[in-house]
């Protein structure tokens, strides 16, 4: 019997959609199946009105389907819904800033597919700043990163270093050297460059490392991905003469990107089935035969010679017997770990921070010290999202969003997470007296897989599982748990491009 499809993509997350749109553009008959009622996966968004209409249980189930749960809220979610407190807000699954304001692999994909068609995806960029030991350090765009805050410049001078002592040596790194850097930690690199752990510069650079990798512990943060991203994405964008920002927010929520790519996919002849879950990937010998799915029409086997698995790879053996793969691959997958986070949302009655902070993505090295039972000091990145993207809050109100990275184990431990929940408003009140008085409501979603595979010295970049499965012909991976580079969503996108390249043999420009 002829195959129904050339390829079936399981999951409409950023990685799955990136692969699917490129395959469909090549003229391959491509089907995407997605278990949820919307595209985006962990990068999904909802309007407050939708939560109000569908209720607390619906919201909790939506989070649950994307490795997340609501650990606390104030008032209770039920009361927030009854009082329609979320109406007029757009929230994502949790904090979702887009790295380099969409000018990274997102831009590469956009150009490859000839734009988003009818849709417009607008990224509003933001500046960054750091808050270290009660001092504010303002930062220039990445394209002008050597322009340091005066206080920091003096500190670099005092210790006899410059910014380029830390990143300059890698500017001409070869791909082999970059692979070597995957195994080098930020901590080792900083100490080898002559920095003491107690210096402000160390904390400052660690904040950048954590922002990039979502890992708190600098001894676990890999230098490889950061360097690769700087060389392959940031530097070329800066050389084009544009201003490169660290991040930005998408107008109308992060889901807008996925919806636009899904539309483009359809315009190339692809088909997307929502509310359709894969239950197994069927093999014949060591070749893919298709995907068994459960959807509105019941159970069926969809035949295809290629399947792209966009679900975090740690779930793979629920769909395919591990005996189909070489033992070292199975052991590697079983050893992979991700990184979680607490990502609070606060509805604010007015702007409680100075404008120079409101226009920035702010970061601080420690909101809860490691002595409280954490792997490392818990860092926080925060934004007044509505200042950057006014559409995400009702007129006159503001939306605060933040993320505090937690290890996967910490994110499962509600007692530990609650220590962070309690610390966040206190920390903000300390920095911005009066902050607490401006809070209308608080929502504390936790995700246990912010990054599906942590960018650590044992699993970053080239150390991740390849996009082509070993041992099973026709099985591919796309997403932040497969080989790919860059920050979270951008990493999932780069992985999706690499995956399409492995299928079509096209060189899309990422190695
Ligand atoms: C709270 C939070 C905050 C984050 N903040 C940021 C940020 O600020 N910046 C950033 O760049 N990234 C951020 N991330 C990370 C980013 O969201 C992920 O790295 C990225 O979305 C992963 O995409 P993916 O395609 O790899 O996987 P996923 O998004 O997990 O996609 C997998 C898809 O497969 C579907 N699926 C699963 N099982 C099945 C099945 N059996 N059948 C059919 N479909 C199935 C899922 O529903 C999902 O749509 C954040 C993540 C979270 C959770």
Short mmCIF file of N, CA, C and O and ligand atoms in Angstrom, two decimals, residues 10-16 33-36 38-43 65-68 93-99 276-279 310-312 319 341 343 403 447 449-452 478-481 487-490 492, ligand 1:
data_model
loop_
_atom_site.label_atom_id
_atom_site.label_comp_id
_atom_site.label_asym_id
_atom_site.label_seq_id
_atom_site.Cartn_x
_atom_site.Cartn_y
_atom_site.Cartn_z
N UNK A 10 5.27 14.70 14.55
CA UNK A 10 4.51 14.54 15.80
C UNK A 10 4.82 15.72 16.71
O UNK A 10 5.90 15.81 17.29
N UNK A 11 3.88 16.65 16.81
CA UNK A 11 4.06 17.82 17.67
C UNK A 11 4.17 19.10 16.86
O UNK A 11 4.97 19.18 15.92
N UNK A 12 3.35 20.10 17.22
CA UNK A 12 3.39 21.40 16.54
C UNK A 12 4.05 22.43 17.44
O UNK A 12 3.60 23.57 17.58
N UNK A 13 5.15 22.02 18.10
CA UNK A 13 5.99 22.97 18.83
C UNK A 13 6.87 23.72 17.84
O UNK A 13 6.79 23.50 16.61
N UNK A 14 7.72 24.58 18.37
CA UNK A 14 8.59 25.40 17.49
C UNK A 14 9.45 24.50 16.60
O UNK A 14 9.60 24.76 15.40
N UNK A 15 10.00 23.43 17.18
CA UNK A 15 10.88 22.55 16.41
C UNK A 15 10.12 21.81 15.32
O UNK A 15 10.56 21.76 14.16
N UNK A 16 8.96 21.25 15.66
CA UNK A 16 8.17 20.48 14.70
C UNK A 16 7.70 21.35 13.55
O UNK A 16 7.78 20.97 12.37
N UNK A 33 0.72 16.38 13.38
CA UNK A 33 -0.34 16.09 14.35
C UNK A 33 0.05 16.70 15.70
O UNK A 33 1.22 16.69 16.09
N UNK A 34 -0.94 17.26 16.37
CA UNK A 34 -0.69 17.96 17.64
C UNK A 34 -1.78 17.55 18.63
O UNK A 34 -2.96 17.63 18.32
N UNK A 35 -1.35 17.14 19.81
CA UNK A 35 -2.32 16.64 20.78
C UNK A 35 -3.21 17.75 21.37
O UNK A 35 -4.33 17.50 21.78
N UNK A 36 -2.70 18.99 21.40
CA UNK A 36 -3.46 20.09 22.00
C UNK A 36 -4.39 20.75 20.98
O UNK A 36 -4.34 20.44 19.80
N UNK A 38 -4.14 23.77 20.09
CA UNK A 38 -3.45 24.91 19.46
C UNK A 38 -1.99 24.55 19.19
O UNK A 38 -1.48 23.60 19.79
N UNK A 39 -1.39 25.32 18.31
CA UNK A 39 0.03 25.08 18.01
C UNK A 39 0.89 25.78 19.05
O UNK A 39 0.39 26.54 19.87
N UNK A 40 2.18 25.53 19.02
CA UNK A 40 3.13 26.28 19.88
C UNK A 40 3.80 25.44 20.94
O UNK A 40 4.89 25.76 21.38
N UNK A 41 3.14 24.37 21.40
CA UNK A 41 3.74 23.54 22.45
C UNK A 41 4.01 24.36 23.69
O UNK A 41 3.12 25.07 24.18
N UNK A 42 5.25 24.32 24.17
CA UNK A 42 5.59 25.09 25.36
C UNK A 42 5.58 26.60 25.08
O UNK A 42 5.55 27.39 26.01
N UNK A 43 5.60 26.98 23.81
CA UNK A 43 5.56 28.40 23.46
C UNK A 43 4.12 28.78 23.08
O UNK A 43 3.84 29.20 21.97
N UNK A 65 -0.35 19.76 30.24
CA UNK A 65 0.02 19.17 28.95
C UNK A 65 1.35 19.67 28.43
O UNK A 65 1.89 19.14 27.46
N UNK A 66 1.87 20.73 29.06
CA UNK A 66 3.15 21.31 28.60
C UNK A 66 4.15 21.34 29.75
O UNK A 66 4.86 22.33 29.95
N UNK A 67 4.19 20.28 30.54
CA UNK A 67 5.22 20.13 31.59
C UNK A 67 5.18 21.25 32.63
O UNK A 67 6.23 21.68 33.11
N UNK A 68 3.99 21.75 32.93
CA UNK A 68 3.90 22.89 33.84
C UNK A 68 2.76 22.68 34.84
O UNK A 68 1.87 21.87 34.61
N UNK A 93 2.51 30.52 28.34
CA UNK A 93 2.59 29.45 29.34
C UNK A 93 3.36 29.96 30.56
O UNK A 93 3.13 29.55 31.69
N UNK A 94 4.26 30.84 30.33
CA UNK A 94 5.10 31.50 31.33
C UNK A 94 5.99 32.42 30.52
O UNK A 94 5.95 32.41 29.29
N UNK A 95 6.78 33.22 31.21
CA UNK A 95 7.71 34.18 30.59
C UNK A 95 8.23 33.70 29.23
O UNK A 95 8.86 32.63 29.15
N UNK A 96 8.02 34.45 28.17
CA UNK A 96 8.55 34.05 26.87
C UNK A 96 9.11 35.24 26.10
O UNK A 96 8.42 35.83 25.26
N UNK A 97 10.37 35.56 26.37
CA UNK A 97 11.06 36.56 25.57
C UNK A 97 11.75 35.83 24.41
O UNK A 97 12.20 34.69 24.58
N UNK A 98 11.81 36.47 23.27
CA UNK A 98 12.45 35.84 22.10
C UNK A 98 13.88 36.35 22.01
O UNK A 98 14.11 37.55 22.00
N UNK A 99 14.84 35.41 21.96
CA UNK A 99 16.24 35.83 21.96
C UNK A 99 16.54 36.65 20.71
O UNK A 99 15.93 36.45 19.64
N UNK A 276 -5.07 15.75 18.11
CA UNK A 276 -4.74 14.42 17.60
C UNK A 276 -3.41 13.98 18.22
O UNK A 276 -2.38 14.63 17.97
N UNK A 277 -3.45 12.94 19.02
CA UNK A 277 -2.24 12.54 19.75
C UNK A 277 -1.65 11.27 19.17
O UNK A 277 -2.38 10.31 18.87
N UNK A 278 -0.33 11.25 19.02
CA UNK A 278 0.35 10.01 18.63
C UNK A 278 0.36 9.09 19.85
O UNK A 278 0.55 9.54 20.98
N UNK A 279 0.12 7.82 19.61
CA UNK A 279 0.23 6.86 20.72
C UNK A 279 1.43 5.94 20.52
O UNK A 279 1.96 5.40 21.49
N UNK A 310 8.83 15.53 17.58
CA UNK A 310 9.09 16.86 18.16
C UNK A 310 8.87 16.86 19.68
O UNK A 310 9.20 17.81 20.37
N UNK A 311 8.35 15.79 20.19
CA UNK A 311 8.11 15.66 21.64
C UNK A 311 9.48 15.59 22.32
O UNK A 311 10.42 15.04 21.73
N UNK A 312 9.64 16.18 23.52
CA UNK A 312 10.96 16.05 24.17
C UNK A 312 11.46 14.60 24.15
O UNK A 312 10.70 13.66 24.45
N UNK A 319 6.96 5.65 22.91
CA UNK A 319 6.39 5.55 21.56
C UNK A 319 7.07 4.48 20.71
O UNK A 319 6.47 3.97 19.77
N UNK A 341 11.65 26.11 35.67
CA UNK A 341 11.65 27.49 36.18
C UNK A 341 10.33 27.82 36.85
O UNK A 341 9.31 27.17 36.60
N UNK A 343 7.85 30.94 36.78
CA UNK A 343 7.71 32.16 35.98
C UNK A 343 6.48 32.95 36.42
O UNK A 343 5.40 32.76 35.88
N UNK A 403 11.34 35.04 35.01
CA UNK A 403 11.63 33.63 35.18
C UNK A 403 12.81 33.43 36.11
O UNK A 403 13.77 34.20 36.10
N UNK A 447 7.36 25.46 35.38
CA UNK A 447 7.53 24.43 34.36
C UNK A 447 8.72 23.56 34.74
O UNK A 447 9.68 24.04 35.35
N UNK A 449 10.25 21.69 32.48
CA UNK A 449 11.11 21.57 31.29
C UNK A 449 11.10 22.89 30.55
O UNK A 449 10.51 23.00 29.49
N UNK A 450 11.74 23.89 31.13
CA UNK A 450 11.84 25.14 30.37
C UNK A 450 12.70 24.86 29.13
O UNK A 450 12.29 25.06 28.01
N UNK A 451 13.88 24.34 29.37
CA UNK A 451 14.70 23.79 28.27
C UNK A 451 14.64 22.29 28.45
O UNK A 451 14.92 21.77 29.53
N UNK A 452 14.30 21.59 27.38
CA UNK A 452 14.17 20.14 27.47
C UNK A 452 15.48 19.44 27.79
O UNK A 452 15.51 18.41 28.46
N UNK A 478 13.27 16.75 16.22
CA UNK A 478 13.37 18.21 16.09
C UNK A 478 12.88 18.82 17.38
O UNK A 478 11.86 18.40 17.92
N UNK A 479 13.61 19.81 17.88
CA UNK A 479 13.17 20.49 19.10
C UNK A 479 14.34 20.78 20.01
O UNK A 479 15.49 20.49 19.67
N UNK A 480 14.05 21.35 21.17
CA UNK A 480 15.16 21.78 22.02
C UNK A 480 15.89 20.63 22.71
O UNK A 480 16.87 20.85 23.41
N UNK A 481 15.42 19.39 22.50
CA UNK A 481 16.14 18.26 23.07
C UNK A 481 17.02 17.55 22.03
O UNK A 481 17.74 16.61 22.37
N UNK A 487 19.32 29.84 22.01
CA UNK A 487 18.49 29.93 23.20
C UNK A 487 17.14 29.25 22.96
O UNK A 487 16.51 29.48 21.91
N UNK A 488 16.72 28.44 23.88
CA UNK A 488 15.44 27.74 23.95
C UNK A 488 14.62 27.70 22.64
O UNK A 488 14.80 26.80 21.83
N UNK A 489 13.71 28.67 22.43
CA UNK A 489 12.87 28.60 21.22
C UNK A 489 13.72 28.69 19.97
O UNK A 489 13.48 27.99 18.98
N UNK A 490 14.73 29.56 20.01
CA UNK A 490 15.60 29.70 18.84
C UNK A 490 16.36 28.39 18.61
O UNK A 490 16.61 27.99 17.48
N UNK A 492 15.18 25.39 19.42
CA UNK A 492 14.22 24.45 18.84
C UNK A 492 14.07 24.72 17.35
O UNK A 492 13.97 23.80 16.54
C1 LIG B 1 7.49 28.69 31.28
C2 LIG B 1 8.46 28.67 30.14
C3 LIG B 1 9.18 29.80 29.85
C4 LIG B 1 10.05 29.81 28.76
N1 LIG B 1 10.70 30.97 28.45
C5 LIG B 1 11.41 31.04 27.31
C6 LIG B 1 11.97 32.27 26.87
O1 LIG B 1 11.83 33.30 27.53
N2 LIG B 1 12.65 32.28 25.71
C7 LIG B 1 12.82 31.16 24.96
O2 LIG B 1 13.45 31.24 23.90
N3 LIG B 1 12.30 29.98 25.35
C8 LIG B 1 11.61 29.89 26.51
N4 LIG B 1 11.09 28.70 26.92
C9 LIG B 1 11.47 27.48 26.23
C10 LIG B 1 10.71 27.24 24.94
O3 LIG B 1 9.34 27.37 25.15
C11 LIG B 1 11.06 25.84 24.45
O4 LIG B 1 12.46 25.68 24.37
C12 LIG B 1 10.50 25.59 23.07
O5 LIG B 1 9.18 26.07 22.94
C13 LIG B 1 10.55 24.09 22.82
O6 LIG B 1 10.00 23.79 21.57
P1 LIG B 1 10.02 22.31 21.06
O7 LIG B 1 9.49 22.33 19.69
O8 LIG B 1 11.35 21.72 21.28
O9 LIG B 1 9.10 21.46 22.04
P2 LIG B 1 7.60 21.61 22.55
O10 LIG B 1 7.19 23.00 22.65
O11 LIG B 1 7.55 20.78 23.80
O12 LIG B 1 6.74 20.93 21.41
C14 LIG B 1 6.34 19.60 21.43
C15 LIG B 1 4.93 19.52 20.88
O13 LIG B 1 4.54 18.15 20.81
C16 LIG B 1 3.19 18.04 21.27
N5 LIG B 1 3.00 16.67 21.69
C17 LIG B 1 3.50 16.06 22.79
N6 LIG B 1 3.11 14.77 22.82
C18 LIG B 1 2.38 14.56 21.70
C19 LIG B 1 1.72 13.43 21.17
N7 LIG B 1 1.74 12.24 21.77
N8 LIG B 1 1.06 13.57 20.00
C20 LIG B 1 1.01 14.77 19.34
N9 LIG B 1 1.63 15.88 19.83
C21 LIG B 1 2.30 15.77 20.98
C22 LIG B 1 3.13 19.06 22.39
O14 LIG B 1 1.80 19.40 22.73
C23 LIG B 1 3.90 20.21 21.77
O15 LIG B 1 3.08 21.03 20.99
C24 LIG B 1 10.23 28.65 28.00
C25 LIG B 1 9.52 27.49 28.31
C26 LIG B 1 8.64 27.49 29.36
C27 LIG B 1 7.86 26.23 29.64
#
